Amino acid sequence: MKYAVRLASALAAAGALVITGSTSAHAGAIGSTPVRSFEYSVGGVTMKIPTGCMFTHVVRGSGKRITAQNAGVDCGFVAALSSGFCNWRIDFSYSDTDNRVYRTSRGRTHSECKIDPLRKNSPQRLPRYGKACAQLYVSGVRRVSQCHHITK
């Protein structure tokens, strides 16, 4: 009986969402790329990033208008126990359909070590279709990137 009540409530709520849903079209994309294991040096100390981290990039908007965008790293298993990423920054770049980068939003370099670096970017109006990408740099070296196609 409880199951039937829960099912009926869930269906009613879903129906209400469909009826009251937004009429404007919005698009979004989310994607993750594994961060390969690597070592780097900070002040003469060798730091190691083991496998188990994912770089995730989220884009929300419609057409050439990006209303929200962020990128960051999530680590699990042994990687979550590491000291993290030191001297990191996250950049966002935009390229046309011929893969020519026409805009880059460079993030600031963070000197502290963080296991879950994250950056949010301001809304963007893109002049042309192509790709929106996010890149993670550690000690000035690009370690991973993740892109989404921006199309009609």
PDB file of C-alpha atoms in Angstrom:
ATOM      1  CA  MET A   1       0.000   0.000   0.000  1.00  0.00           C
ATOM      2  CA  LYS A   2       2.788   2.436   0.942  1.00  0.00           C
ATOM      3  CA  TYR A   3       4.500   1.631  -2.360  1.00  0.00           C
ATOM      4  CA  ALA A   4       1.334   2.482  -4.346  1.00  0.00           C
ATOM      5  CA  VAL A   5       0.961   5.816  -2.521  1.00  0.00           C
ATOM      6  CA  ARG A   6       4.619   6.707  -3.156  1.00  0.00           C
ATOM      7  CA  LEU A   7       4.314   5.747  -6.828  1.00  0.00           C
ATOM      8  CA  ALA A   8       1.143   7.822  -7.274  1.00  0.00           C
ATOM      9  CA  SER A   9       2.789  10.808  -5.539  1.00  0.00           C
ATOM     10  CA  ALA A  10       5.893  10.531  -7.717  1.00  0.00           C
ATOM     11  CA  LEU A  11       3.822  10.349 -10.910  1.00  0.00           C
ATOM     12  CA  ALA A  12       1.734  13.352  -9.841  1.00  0.00           C
ATOM     13  CA  ALA A  13       4.877  15.367  -9.090  1.00  0.00           C
ATOM     14  CA  ALA A  14       6.420  14.412 -12.441  1.00  0.00           C
ATOM     15  CA  GLY A  15       3.224  15.413 -14.232  1.00  0.00           C
ATOM     16  CA  ALA A  16       3.207  18.768 -12.474  1.00  0.00           C
ATOM     17  CA  LEU A  17       6.797  19.380 -13.570  1.00  0.00           C
ATOM     18  CA  VAL A  18       5.885  18.661 -17.181  1.00  0.00           C
ATOM     19  CA  ILE A  19       2.895  20.994 -17.077  1.00  0.00           C
ATOM     20  CA  THR A  20       4.734  23.843 -15.337  1.00  0.00           C
ATOM     21  CA  GLY A  21       8.062  23.326 -17.131  1.00  0.00           C
ATOM     22  CA  SER A  22       9.907  26.188 -18.761  1.00  0.00           C
ATOM     23  CA  THR A  23       9.089  27.002 -22.368  1.00  0.00           C
ATOM     24  CA  SER A  24      12.507  28.460 -23.213  1.00  0.00           C
ATOM     25  CA  ALA A  25      15.130  26.108 -24.621  1.00  0.00           C
ATOM     26  CA  HIS A  26      18.260  25.605 -22.571  1.00  0.00           C
ATOM     27  CA  ALA A  27      21.190  23.357 -23.211  1.00  0.00           C
ATOM     28  CA  GLY A  28      23.977  22.092 -21.112  1.00  0.00           C
ATOM     29  CA  ALA A  29      26.828  19.664 -21.147  1.00  0.00           C
ATOM     30  CA  ILE A  30      28.840  17.873 -18.522  1.00  0.00           C
ATOM     31  CA  GLY A  31      31.883  15.726 -19.125  1.00  0.00           C
ATOM     32  CA  SER A  32      34.752  14.201 -17.180  1.00  0.00           C
ATOM     33  CA  THR A  33      38.251  13.189 -18.208  1.00  0.00           C
ATOM     34  CA  PRO A  34      40.606  11.097 -16.066  1.00  0.00           C
ATOM     35  CA  VAL A  35      43.673  12.878 -14.714  1.00  0.00           C
ATOM     36  CA  ARG A  36      46.716  10.762 -15.539  1.00  0.00           C
ATOM     37  CA  SER A  37      49.136   9.962 -12.760  1.00  0.00           C
ATOM     38  CA  PHE A  38      52.064  12.406 -12.663  1.00  0.00           C
ATOM     39  CA  GLU A  39      54.829  13.757 -10.466  1.00  0.00           C
ATOM     40  CA  TYR A  40      55.967  17.344 -10.045  1.00  0.00           C
ATOM     41  CA  SER A  41      58.268  19.280  -7.763  1.00  0.00           C
ATOM     42  CA  VAL A  42      57.336  21.986  -5.252  1.00  0.00           C
ATOM     43  CA  GLY A  43      60.193  23.605  -3.366  1.00  0.00           C
ATOM     44  CA  GLY A  44      62.443  20.607  -3.967  1.00  0.00           C
ATOM     45  CA  VAL A  45      59.811  18.121  -2.749  1.00  0.00           C
ATOM     46  CA  THR A  46      58.468  15.603  -5.241  1.00  0.00           C
ATOM     47  CA  MET A  47      54.660  15.423  -5.247  1.00  0.00           C
ATOM     48  CA  LYS A  48      52.785  12.519  -6.825  1.00  0.00           C
ATOM     49  CA  ILE A  49      49.230  12.507  -8.131  1.00  0.00           C
ATOM     50  CA  PRO A  50      48.104   8.876  -8.364  1.00  0.00           C
ATOM     51  CA  THR A  51      45.321   7.613 -10.594  1.00  0.00           C
ATOM     52  CA  GLY A  52      41.788   8.079  -9.321  1.00  0.00           C
ATOM     53  CA  CYS A  53      41.070  11.732 -10.107  1.00  0.00           C
ATOM     54  CA  MET A  54      38.578  13.078 -12.677  1.00  0.00           C
ATOM     55  CA  PHE A  55      38.527  16.552 -14.231  1.00  0.00           C
ATOM     56  CA  THR A  56      34.911  17.617 -14.789  1.00  0.00           C
ATOM     57  CA  HIS A  57      33.722  20.517 -16.965  1.00  0.00           C
ATOM     58  CA  VAL A  58      30.124  21.793 -16.892  1.00  0.00           C
ATOM     59  CA  VAL A  59      28.603  24.253 -19.392  1.00  0.00           C
ATOM     60  CA  ARG A  60      25.060  25.645 -19.231  1.00  0.00           C
ATOM     61  CA  GLY A  61      23.386  27.979 -21.680  1.00  0.00           C
ATOM     62  CA  SER A  62      21.724  28.204 -25.047  1.00  0.00           C
ATOM     63  CA  GLY A  63      23.299  28.692 -28.462  1.00  0.00           C
ATOM     64  CA  LYS A  64      26.342  30.933 -28.243  1.00  0.00           C
ATOM     65  CA  ARG A  65      25.312  32.216 -24.796  1.00  0.00           C
ATOM     66  CA  ILE A  66      26.958  30.479 -21.830  1.00  0.00           C
ATOM     67  CA  THR A  67      25.112  31.310 -18.611  1.00  0.00           C
ATOM     68  CA  ALA A  68      27.228  29.215 -16.236  1.00  0.00           C
ATOM     69  CA  GLN A  69      30.457  27.269 -16.497  1.00  0.00           C
ATOM     70  CA  ASN A  70      32.731  25.553 -14.017  1.00  0.00           C
ATOM     71  CA  ALA A  71      35.480  22.973 -13.902  1.00  0.00           C
ATOM     72  CA  GLY A  72      37.159  21.072 -11.127  1.00  0.00           C
ATOM     73  CA  VAL A  73      38.789  17.893  -9.918  1.00  0.00           C
ATOM     74  CA  ASP A  74      37.262  15.107  -7.842  1.00  0.00           C
ATOM     75  CA  CYS A  75      39.478  12.353  -6.467  1.00  0.00           C
ATOM     76  CA  GLY A  76      38.583   9.002  -4.995  1.00  0.00           C
ATOM     77  CA  PHE A  77      40.279   5.991  -3.496  1.00  0.00           C
ATOM     78  CA  VAL A  78      44.029   6.442  -2.831  1.00  0.00           C
ATOM     79  CA  ALA A  79      44.128   9.708  -4.799  1.00  0.00           C
ATOM     80  CA  ALA A  80      41.810  11.343  -2.244  1.00  0.00           C
ATOM     81  CA  LEU A  81      44.520  10.789   0.387  1.00  0.00           C
ATOM     82  CA  SER A  82      47.260  12.574  -1.570  1.00  0.00           C
ATOM     83  CA  SER A  83      48.390  16.121  -0.794  1.00  0.00           C
ATOM     84  CA  GLY A  84      46.602  17.334  -3.893  1.00  0.00           C
ATOM     85  CA  PHE A  85      47.450  19.848  -6.566  1.00  0.00           C
ATOM     86  CA  CYS A  86      49.861  22.667  -5.690  1.00  0.00           C
ATOM     87  CA  ASN A  87      50.402  25.798  -7.776  1.00  0.00           C
ATOM     88  CA  TRP A  88      47.286  25.054  -9.810  1.00  0.00           C
ATOM     89  CA  ARG A  89      45.072  27.089 -12.090  1.00  0.00           C
ATOM     90  CA  ILE A  90      42.110  26.367 -14.357  1.00  0.00           C
ATOM     91  CA  ASP A  91      41.737  28.147 -17.700  1.00  0.00           C
ATOM     92  CA  PHE A  92      38.696  28.289 -19.981  1.00  0.00           C
ATOM     93  CA  SER A  93      39.242  28.669 -23.719  1.00  0.00           C
ATOM     94  CA  TYR A  94      36.960  29.071 -26.708  1.00  0.00           C
ATOM     95  CA  SER A  95      37.751  28.061 -30.265  1.00  0.00           C
ATOM     96  CA  ASP A  96      35.947  28.256 -33.600  1.00  0.00           C
ATOM     97  CA  THR A  97      34.934  25.325 -35.802  1.00  0.00           C
ATOM     98  CA  ASP A  98      38.431  25.371 -37.363  1.00  0.00           C
ATOM     99  CA  ASN A  99      39.932  24.781 -33.886  1.00  0.00           C
ATOM    100  CA  ARG A 100      41.438  28.296 -33.677  1.00  0.00           C
ATOM    101  CA  VAL A 101      41.368  29.617 -30.100  1.00  0.00           C
ATOM    102  CA  TYR A 102      39.954  33.140 -30.081  1.00  0.00           C
ATOM    103  CA  ARG A 103      39.448  33.724 -26.341  1.00  0.00           C
ATOM    104  CA  THR A 104      41.040  32.457 -23.147  1.00  0.00           C
ATOM    105  CA  SER A 105      39.940  33.192 -19.599  1.00  0.00           C
ATOM    106  CA  ARG A 106      43.062  32.487 -17.577  1.00  0.00           C
ATOM    107  CA  GLY A 107      42.502  31.588 -13.948  1.00  0.00           C
ATOM    108  CA  ARG A 108      44.735  32.775 -11.171  1.00  0.00           C
ATOM    109  CA  THR A 109      47.472  30.477  -9.916  1.00  0.00           C
ATOM    110  CA  HIS A 110      46.733  29.151  -6.425  1.00  0.00           C
ATOM    111  CA  SER A 111      49.896  28.455  -4.429  1.00  0.00           C
ATOM    112  CA  GLU A 112      48.152  26.326  -1.807  1.00  0.00           C
ATOM    113  CA  CYS A 113      47.746  22.586  -2.275  1.00  0.00           C
ATOM    114  CA  LYS A 114      44.180  21.445  -2.823  1.00  0.00           C
ATOM    115  CA  ILE A 115      42.745  17.987  -3.485  1.00  0.00           C
ATOM    116  CA  ASP A 116      39.622  19.416  -5.143  1.00  0.00           C
ATOM    117  CA  PRO A 117      40.494  22.546  -7.145  1.00  0.00           C
ATOM    118  CA  LEU A 118      37.446  24.281  -8.639  1.00  0.00           C
ATOM    119  CA  ARG A 119      36.871  27.373 -10.756  1.00  0.00           C
ATOM    120  CA  LYS A 120      33.667  29.024 -11.877  1.00  0.00           C
ATOM    121  CA  ASN A 121      33.731  31.286 -14.913  1.00  0.00           C
ATOM    122  CA  SER A 122      31.582  34.304 -15.684  1.00  0.00           C
ATOM    123  CA  PRO A 123      28.823  34.118 -18.317  1.00  0.00           C
ATOM    124  CA  GLN A 124      30.051  34.394 -21.920  1.00  0.00           C
ATOM    125  CA  ARG A 125      28.586  35.525 -25.226  1.00  0.00           C
ATOM    126  CA  LEU A 126      30.504  33.703 -27.921  1.00  0.00           C
ATOM    127  CA  PRO A 127      30.909  35.343 -31.347  1.00  0.00           C
ATOM    128  CA  ARG A 128      30.912  31.977 -33.169  1.00  0.00           C
ATOM    129  CA  TYR A 129      30.198  28.288 -32.753  1.00  0.00           C
ATOM    130  CA  GLY A 130      32.983  25.834 -31.959  1.00  0.00           C
ATOM    131  CA  LYS A 131      34.252  24.493 -28.637  1.00  0.00           C
ATOM    132  CA  ALA A 132      34.392  25.540 -24.999  1.00  0.00           C
ATOM    133  CA  CYS A 133      37.255  23.903 -23.110  1.00  0.00           C
ATOM    134  CA  ALA A 134      38.645  23.841 -19.585  1.00  0.00           C
ATOM    135  CA  GLN A 135      42.281  23.047 -18.783  1.00  0.00           C
ATOM    136  CA  LEU A 136      43.982  22.231 -15.481  1.00  0.00           C
ATOM    137  CA  TYR A 137      47.557  23.467 -15.068  1.00  0.00           C
ATOM    138  CA  VAL A 138      49.812  22.336 -12.218  1.00  0.00           C
ATOM    139  CA  SER A 139      53.079  24.239 -11.721  1.00  0.00           C
ATOM    140  CA  GLY A 140      52.619  25.780 -15.167  1.00  0.00           C
ATOM    141  CA  VAL A 141      52.170  22.463 -17.016  1.00  0.00           C
ATOM    142  CA  ARG A 142      48.838  21.551 -18.606  1.00  0.00           C
ATOM    143  CA  ARG A 143      47.827  18.198 -17.127  1.00  0.00           C
ATOM    144  CA  VAL A 144      44.312  17.625 -18.486  1.00  0.00           C
ATOM    145  CA  SER A 145      41.634  19.291 -20.588  1.00  0.00           C
ATOM    146  CA  GLN A 146      37.958  18.663 -21.252  1.00  0.00           C
ATOM    147  CA  CYS A 147      35.915  20.212 -24.100  1.00  0.00           C
ATOM    148  CA  HIS A 148      32.315  20.573 -25.267  1.00  0.00           C
ATOM    149  CA  HIS A 149      31.129  21.461 -28.758  1.00  0.00           C
ATOM    150  CA  ILE A 150      28.965  24.558 -28.994  1.00  0.00           C
ATOM    151  CA  THR A 151      26.603  24.128 -31.950  1.00  0.00           C
ATOM    152  CA  LYS A 152      23.223  25.317 -33.213  1.00  0.00           C
TER     153      LYS A 152
END
